[in-house]
Structures are given as C-alpha cells and as structure tokens.
CSV table of C-alpha atoms in Angstrom, one decimal:
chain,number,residue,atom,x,y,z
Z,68,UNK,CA,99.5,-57.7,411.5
Z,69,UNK,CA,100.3,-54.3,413.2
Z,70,UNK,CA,97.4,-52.3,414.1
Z,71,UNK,CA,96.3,-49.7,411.8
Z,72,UNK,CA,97.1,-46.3,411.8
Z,73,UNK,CA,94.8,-43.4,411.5
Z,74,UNK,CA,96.3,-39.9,410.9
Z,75,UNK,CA,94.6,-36.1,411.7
Z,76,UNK,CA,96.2,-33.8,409.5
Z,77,UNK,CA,97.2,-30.5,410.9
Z,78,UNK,CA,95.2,-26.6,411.0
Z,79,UNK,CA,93.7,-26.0,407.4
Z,80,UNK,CA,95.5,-29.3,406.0
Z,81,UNK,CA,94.2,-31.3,403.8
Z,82,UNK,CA,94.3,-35.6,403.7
Z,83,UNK,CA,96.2,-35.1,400.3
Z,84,UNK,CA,99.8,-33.8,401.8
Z,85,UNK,CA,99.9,-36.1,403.8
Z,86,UNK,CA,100.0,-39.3,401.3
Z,87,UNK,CA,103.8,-39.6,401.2
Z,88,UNK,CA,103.4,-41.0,404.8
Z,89,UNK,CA,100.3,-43.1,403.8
Z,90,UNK,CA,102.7,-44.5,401.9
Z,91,UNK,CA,105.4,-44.7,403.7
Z,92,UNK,CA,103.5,-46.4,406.7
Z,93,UNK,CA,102.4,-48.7,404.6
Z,94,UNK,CA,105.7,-49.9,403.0
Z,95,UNK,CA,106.1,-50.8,406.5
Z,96,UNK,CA,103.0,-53.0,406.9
Z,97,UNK,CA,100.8,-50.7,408.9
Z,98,UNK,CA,97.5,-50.6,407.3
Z,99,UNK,CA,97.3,-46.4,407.4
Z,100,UNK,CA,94.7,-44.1,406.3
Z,101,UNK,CA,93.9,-40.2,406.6
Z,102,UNK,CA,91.0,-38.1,408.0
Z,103,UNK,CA,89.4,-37.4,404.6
Z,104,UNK,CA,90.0,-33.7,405.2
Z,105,UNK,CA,89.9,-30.8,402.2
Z,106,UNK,CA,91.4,-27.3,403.2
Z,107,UNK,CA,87.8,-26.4,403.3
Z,108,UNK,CA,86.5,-28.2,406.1
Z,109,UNK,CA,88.6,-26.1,408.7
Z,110,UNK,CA,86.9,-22.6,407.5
Z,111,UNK,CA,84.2,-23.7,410.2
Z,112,UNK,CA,86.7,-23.9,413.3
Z,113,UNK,CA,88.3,-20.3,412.4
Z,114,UNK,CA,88.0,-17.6,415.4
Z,115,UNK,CA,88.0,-19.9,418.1
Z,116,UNK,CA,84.6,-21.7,417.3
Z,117,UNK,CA,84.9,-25.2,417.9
Z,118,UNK,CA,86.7,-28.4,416.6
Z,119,UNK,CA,83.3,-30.4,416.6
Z,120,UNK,CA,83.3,-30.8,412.8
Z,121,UNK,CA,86.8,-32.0,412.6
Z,122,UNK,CA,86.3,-34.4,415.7
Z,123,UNK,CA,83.5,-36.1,414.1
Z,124,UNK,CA,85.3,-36.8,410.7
Z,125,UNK,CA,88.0,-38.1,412.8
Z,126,UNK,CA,85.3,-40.1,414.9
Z,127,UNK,CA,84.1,-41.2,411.2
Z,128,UNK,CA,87.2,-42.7,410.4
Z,129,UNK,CA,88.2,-44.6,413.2
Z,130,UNK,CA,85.1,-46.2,413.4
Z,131,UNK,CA,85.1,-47.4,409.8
Z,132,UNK,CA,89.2,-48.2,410.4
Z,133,UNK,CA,87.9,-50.4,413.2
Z,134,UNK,CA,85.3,-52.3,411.5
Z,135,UNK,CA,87.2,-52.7,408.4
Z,136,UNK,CA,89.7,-54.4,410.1
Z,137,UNK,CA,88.1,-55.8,412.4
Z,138,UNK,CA,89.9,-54.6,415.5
Z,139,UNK,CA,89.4,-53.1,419.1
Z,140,UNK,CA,92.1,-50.7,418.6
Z,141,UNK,CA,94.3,-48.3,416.5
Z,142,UNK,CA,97.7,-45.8,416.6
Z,143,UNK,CA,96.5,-42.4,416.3
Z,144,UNK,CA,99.1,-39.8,414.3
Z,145,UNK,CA,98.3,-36.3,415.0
Z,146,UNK,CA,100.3,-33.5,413.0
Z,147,UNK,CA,100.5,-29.8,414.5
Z,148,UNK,CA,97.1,-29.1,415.5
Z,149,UNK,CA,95.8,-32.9,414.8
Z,150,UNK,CA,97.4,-33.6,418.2
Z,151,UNK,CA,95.5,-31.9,420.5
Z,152,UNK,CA,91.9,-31.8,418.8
Z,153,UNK,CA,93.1,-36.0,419.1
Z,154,UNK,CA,93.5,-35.4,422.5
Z,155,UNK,CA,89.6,-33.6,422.6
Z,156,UNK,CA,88.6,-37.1,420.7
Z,157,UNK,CA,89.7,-39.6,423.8
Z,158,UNK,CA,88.5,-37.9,426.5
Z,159,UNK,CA,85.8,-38.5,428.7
Z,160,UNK,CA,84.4,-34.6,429.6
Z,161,UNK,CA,81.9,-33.0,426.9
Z,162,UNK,CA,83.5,-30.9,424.8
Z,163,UNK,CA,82.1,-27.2,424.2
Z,164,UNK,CA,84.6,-24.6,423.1
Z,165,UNK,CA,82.2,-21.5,422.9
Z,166,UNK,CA,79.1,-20.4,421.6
Z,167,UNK,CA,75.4,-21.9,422.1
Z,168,UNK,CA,76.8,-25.6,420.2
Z,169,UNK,CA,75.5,-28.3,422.1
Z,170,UNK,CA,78.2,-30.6,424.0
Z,171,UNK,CA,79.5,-33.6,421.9
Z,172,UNK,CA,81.2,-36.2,423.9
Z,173,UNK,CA,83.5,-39.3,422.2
Z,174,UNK,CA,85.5,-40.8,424.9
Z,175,UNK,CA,87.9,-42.3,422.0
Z,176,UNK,CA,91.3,-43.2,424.5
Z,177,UNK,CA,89.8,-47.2,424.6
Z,178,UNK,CA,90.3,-47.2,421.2
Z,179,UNK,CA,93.8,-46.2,420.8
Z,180,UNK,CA,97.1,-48.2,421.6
Z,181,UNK,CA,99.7,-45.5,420.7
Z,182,UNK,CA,99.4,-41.7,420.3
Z,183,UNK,CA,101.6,-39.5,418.6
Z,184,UNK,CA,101.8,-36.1,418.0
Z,185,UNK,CA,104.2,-34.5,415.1
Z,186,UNK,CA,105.4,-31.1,415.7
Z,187,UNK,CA,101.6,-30.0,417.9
Z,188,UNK,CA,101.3,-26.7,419.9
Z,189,UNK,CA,100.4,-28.5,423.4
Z,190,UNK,CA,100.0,-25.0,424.7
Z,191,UNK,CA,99.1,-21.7,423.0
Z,192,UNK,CA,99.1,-17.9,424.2
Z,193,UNK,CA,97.2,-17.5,420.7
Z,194,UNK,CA,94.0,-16.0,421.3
Z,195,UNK,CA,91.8,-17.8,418.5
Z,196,UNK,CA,93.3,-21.4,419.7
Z,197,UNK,CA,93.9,-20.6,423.4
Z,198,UNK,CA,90.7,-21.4,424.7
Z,199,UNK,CA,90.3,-25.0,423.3
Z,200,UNK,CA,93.6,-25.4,424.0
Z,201,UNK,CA,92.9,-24.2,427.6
Z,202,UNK,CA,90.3,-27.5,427.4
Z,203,UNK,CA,93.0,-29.9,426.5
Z,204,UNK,CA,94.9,-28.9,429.4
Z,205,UNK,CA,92.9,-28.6,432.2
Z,206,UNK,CA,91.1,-31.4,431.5
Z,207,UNK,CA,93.9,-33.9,430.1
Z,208,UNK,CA,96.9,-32.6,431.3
Z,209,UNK,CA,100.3,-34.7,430.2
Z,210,UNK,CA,100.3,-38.0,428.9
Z,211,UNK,CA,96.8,-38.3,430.6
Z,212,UNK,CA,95.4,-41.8,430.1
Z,213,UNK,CA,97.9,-44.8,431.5
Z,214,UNK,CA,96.1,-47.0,428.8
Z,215,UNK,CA,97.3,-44.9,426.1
Z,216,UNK,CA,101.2,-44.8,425.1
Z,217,UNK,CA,101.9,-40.8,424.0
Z,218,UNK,CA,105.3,-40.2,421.9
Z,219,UNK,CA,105.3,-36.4,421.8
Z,220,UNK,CA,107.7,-35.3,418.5
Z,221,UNK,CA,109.2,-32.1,418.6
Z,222,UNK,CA,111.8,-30.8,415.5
Z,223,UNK,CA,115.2,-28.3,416.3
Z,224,UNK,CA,115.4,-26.6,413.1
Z,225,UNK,CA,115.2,-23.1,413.7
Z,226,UNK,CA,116.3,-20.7,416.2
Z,227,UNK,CA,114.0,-18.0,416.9
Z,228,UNK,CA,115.3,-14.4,416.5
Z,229,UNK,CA,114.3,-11.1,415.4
Z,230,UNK,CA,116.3,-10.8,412.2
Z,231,UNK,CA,115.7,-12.3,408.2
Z,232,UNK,CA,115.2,-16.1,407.8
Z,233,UNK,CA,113.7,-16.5,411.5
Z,234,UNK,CA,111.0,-13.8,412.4
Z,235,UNK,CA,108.6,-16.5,411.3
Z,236,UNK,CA,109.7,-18.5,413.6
Z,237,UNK,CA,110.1,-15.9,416.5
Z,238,UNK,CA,106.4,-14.7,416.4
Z,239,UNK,CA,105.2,-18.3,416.0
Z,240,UNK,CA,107.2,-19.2,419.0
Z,241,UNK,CA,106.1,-16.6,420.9
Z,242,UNK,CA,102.4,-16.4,420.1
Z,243,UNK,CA,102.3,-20.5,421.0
Z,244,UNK,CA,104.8,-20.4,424.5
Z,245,UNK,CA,105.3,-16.8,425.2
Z,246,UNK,CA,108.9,-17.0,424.4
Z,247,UNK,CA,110.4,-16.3,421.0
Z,248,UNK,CA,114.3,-16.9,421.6
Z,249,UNK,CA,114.0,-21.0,421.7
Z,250,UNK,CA,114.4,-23.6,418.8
Z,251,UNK,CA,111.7,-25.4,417.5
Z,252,UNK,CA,110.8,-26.3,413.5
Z,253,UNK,CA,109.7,-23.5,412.5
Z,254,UNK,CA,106.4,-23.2,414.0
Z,255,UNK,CA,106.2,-25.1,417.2
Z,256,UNK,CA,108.9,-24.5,419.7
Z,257,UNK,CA,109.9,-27.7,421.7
Z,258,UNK,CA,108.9,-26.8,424.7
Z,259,UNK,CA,105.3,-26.6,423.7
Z,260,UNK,CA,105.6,-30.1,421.5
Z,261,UNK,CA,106.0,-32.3,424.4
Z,262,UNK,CA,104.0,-33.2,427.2
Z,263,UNK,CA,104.7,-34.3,431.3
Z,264,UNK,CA,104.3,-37.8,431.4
Z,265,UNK,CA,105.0,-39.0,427.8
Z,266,UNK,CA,107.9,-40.2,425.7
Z,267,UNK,CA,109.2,-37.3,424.4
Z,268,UNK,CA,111.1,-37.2,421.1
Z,269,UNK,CA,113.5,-34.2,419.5
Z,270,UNK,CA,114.6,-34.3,415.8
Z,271,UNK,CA,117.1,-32.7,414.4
Z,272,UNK,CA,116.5,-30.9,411.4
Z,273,UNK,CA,112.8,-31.4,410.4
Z,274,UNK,CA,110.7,-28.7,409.5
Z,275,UNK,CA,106.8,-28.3,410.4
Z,276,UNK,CA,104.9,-29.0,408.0
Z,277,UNK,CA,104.3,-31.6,404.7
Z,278,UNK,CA,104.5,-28.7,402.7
Z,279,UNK,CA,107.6,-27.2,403.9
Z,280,UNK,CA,110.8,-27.1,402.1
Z,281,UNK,CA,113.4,-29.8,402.3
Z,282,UNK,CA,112.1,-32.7,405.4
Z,283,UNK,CA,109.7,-32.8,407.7
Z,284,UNK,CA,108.4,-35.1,410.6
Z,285,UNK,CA,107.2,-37.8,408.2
Z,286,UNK,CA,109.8,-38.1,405.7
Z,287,UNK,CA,111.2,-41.3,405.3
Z,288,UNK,CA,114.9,-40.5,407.5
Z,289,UNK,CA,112.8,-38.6,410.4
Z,290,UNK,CA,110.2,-41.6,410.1
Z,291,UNK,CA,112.4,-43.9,411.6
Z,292,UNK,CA,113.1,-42.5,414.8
Z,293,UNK,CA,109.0,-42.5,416.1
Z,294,UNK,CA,107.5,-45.1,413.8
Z,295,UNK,CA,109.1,-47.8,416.1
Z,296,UNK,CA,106.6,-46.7,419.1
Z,297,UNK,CA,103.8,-48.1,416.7
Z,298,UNK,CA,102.8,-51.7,417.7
C-alpha cells in the first residue's frame, strides 16, 4: 500500500476545501487525510506572531496518521502557505518567530518520504510573513534535507500587470518577490514557488487556490502531473 498522505491547507484555509483532493488521492489508493483546520484557527498567527498553533495540529495529525497505519513514514502536501510552515515542522532548530513564546522544536523530516508544496510563497517581501519566512530560509534553505524528496509546484496563469483582471496578481507578486511583471497563478509568482535543490514543477493554467474559479493545483487534470512523485 502507498504511504499515506497528510495535507496542510493553506493561510486562513480550512480542512473542508480541500476534500475534493481527499478524494481524489484516495481514488488513487493513497490513504489521505487533512489537518483538521477551521478558518478560525489561523486568527492566532495574524501580524507576524507565530505558526506554533498550526504546527502542532499538523504535529497532531501526523502522529495519529502514523499510528493508524502503522508506519515510519508519510508524503506531506503543503498548499500556499502549508509549504513552508511544513518546512518549520521537519526541521531540527527551535522555532520562535517573535514575541516572549517559548521555543517549540519538532524535527518532523524522518517522518516524511515526499514533500510537496502547491503554489507556496518560498520567499516573501511581505512584512507580516517575512520574518518566519526569513526562518525557513536561513535555516533550511532549498530542498534542505537529502532524506526528504521536495517536488516544488508552481502554476502560469496569470501575467502580472498594472491594468483590470491582473492588479491582483501584480501586488501579490510583488509583495511576495519584489517583482510584479512575472507569471504565476495568481498569487504566487513562480519564481518564489520553487526551491534550489528540488524537483521543480510548472503548470499551465491552474489557479491558487481550492476556492478559485475554474482549476487549481489539485484538480483532477493538474493532479496528474505531481501525484506520480508520491510513493
């Protein structure tokens, strides 16, 4: 049987848009379950406080993913922001984004076979998320750990300019790489989707999030051109 899958939905997600995928993981014989996230469980991370909270529900589920299964190891699936705070999860350095919190440490990379990341702002100019981000980085940079297999997925929907139907895209772009004239899906431009060291994937097409309009990284077409990195 294929290893189970555990997915981190993306910034103020919840586990419910993300069931489609559930699904469609499953269809393909990957046991696959998401973080048990409501929209209200991110209100405690907003203004660059820290991911702790997240991090432990997604320590949570592994753990109980693990022993339910009885495994060693699963694929992690991180959307958007999901990726990097995943990337908080395996490392080995204690983790303290600001404020008097006291370190929390996880070390999760044993635990993981495959790690991908859907559409996720690997850097950020954005003041609220630039100094966890700025954690990530210096302290994992690029497809860090050699025991872990990273597929970085980045979408080219949308060109960023300053005109109707793209000035979403434009700022977005700009506040995450400092550049607003790029492609990307709408959110995340592709430069700031992949990372050094990792196999990096573009899709044509797919917008950023579940919720978006028309596809996005985890409908069923766009599925097929990641989901075979999964062992």
């Amino acid at each position: 049987m294929p290893l189970p899958i555990v997915i981190l939905p993306g910034y103020l997600e919840s586990a419910i848009a993300y069931r489609q995928l559930e699904q469609s993981l499953q269809q393909l014989d990957f046991p696959t379950v998401t973080v048990p996230l409501r929209r209200r469980d991110w209100l405690p991370t907003i203004g660059r406080r820290p991911v702790t909270s997240i991090l432990q529900q997604l320590d949570q589920t592994i753990k109980y993913i693990l022993r339910q299964y009885n495994t060693t190891q699963i694929n992690l699936i991180g959307h958007s922001a999901g990726g990097w705070i995943s990337r908080i999860y395996m490392g080995e350095k204690p983790y303290l984004a600001g404020g008097n919190v006291k370190p929390f440490l996880w070390e999760g990379h044993p635990l993981v076979a495959t790690f991908i990341t859907l559409g996720t702002p690997h850097i950020s100019q954005e003041r609220w998320t630039r100094s966890n981000l700025n954690f990530v980085t210096n302290n994992y940079p690029g497809a860090f750990y050699k025991n872990v297999r990273y597929v970085c997925v980045a979408g080219k929907t949308i060109f960023g300019e300053r005109r109707p139907g793209s000035w979403l895209a434009y700022n977005s772009y700009q506040l995450t790489c400092g550049k607003g004239n790029t492609w990307g899906d709408g959110i995340t431009p592709i430069e700031a989707a992949h990372l050094e060291g990792a196999e990096n994937l573009v899709i044509q097409g797919v917008r950023h999030s579940p919720r978006s309009p028309g596809i996005w990284y985890g409908s069923p077409e766009p599925l097929k051109a990641w989901v075979q990195y999964l062992i």
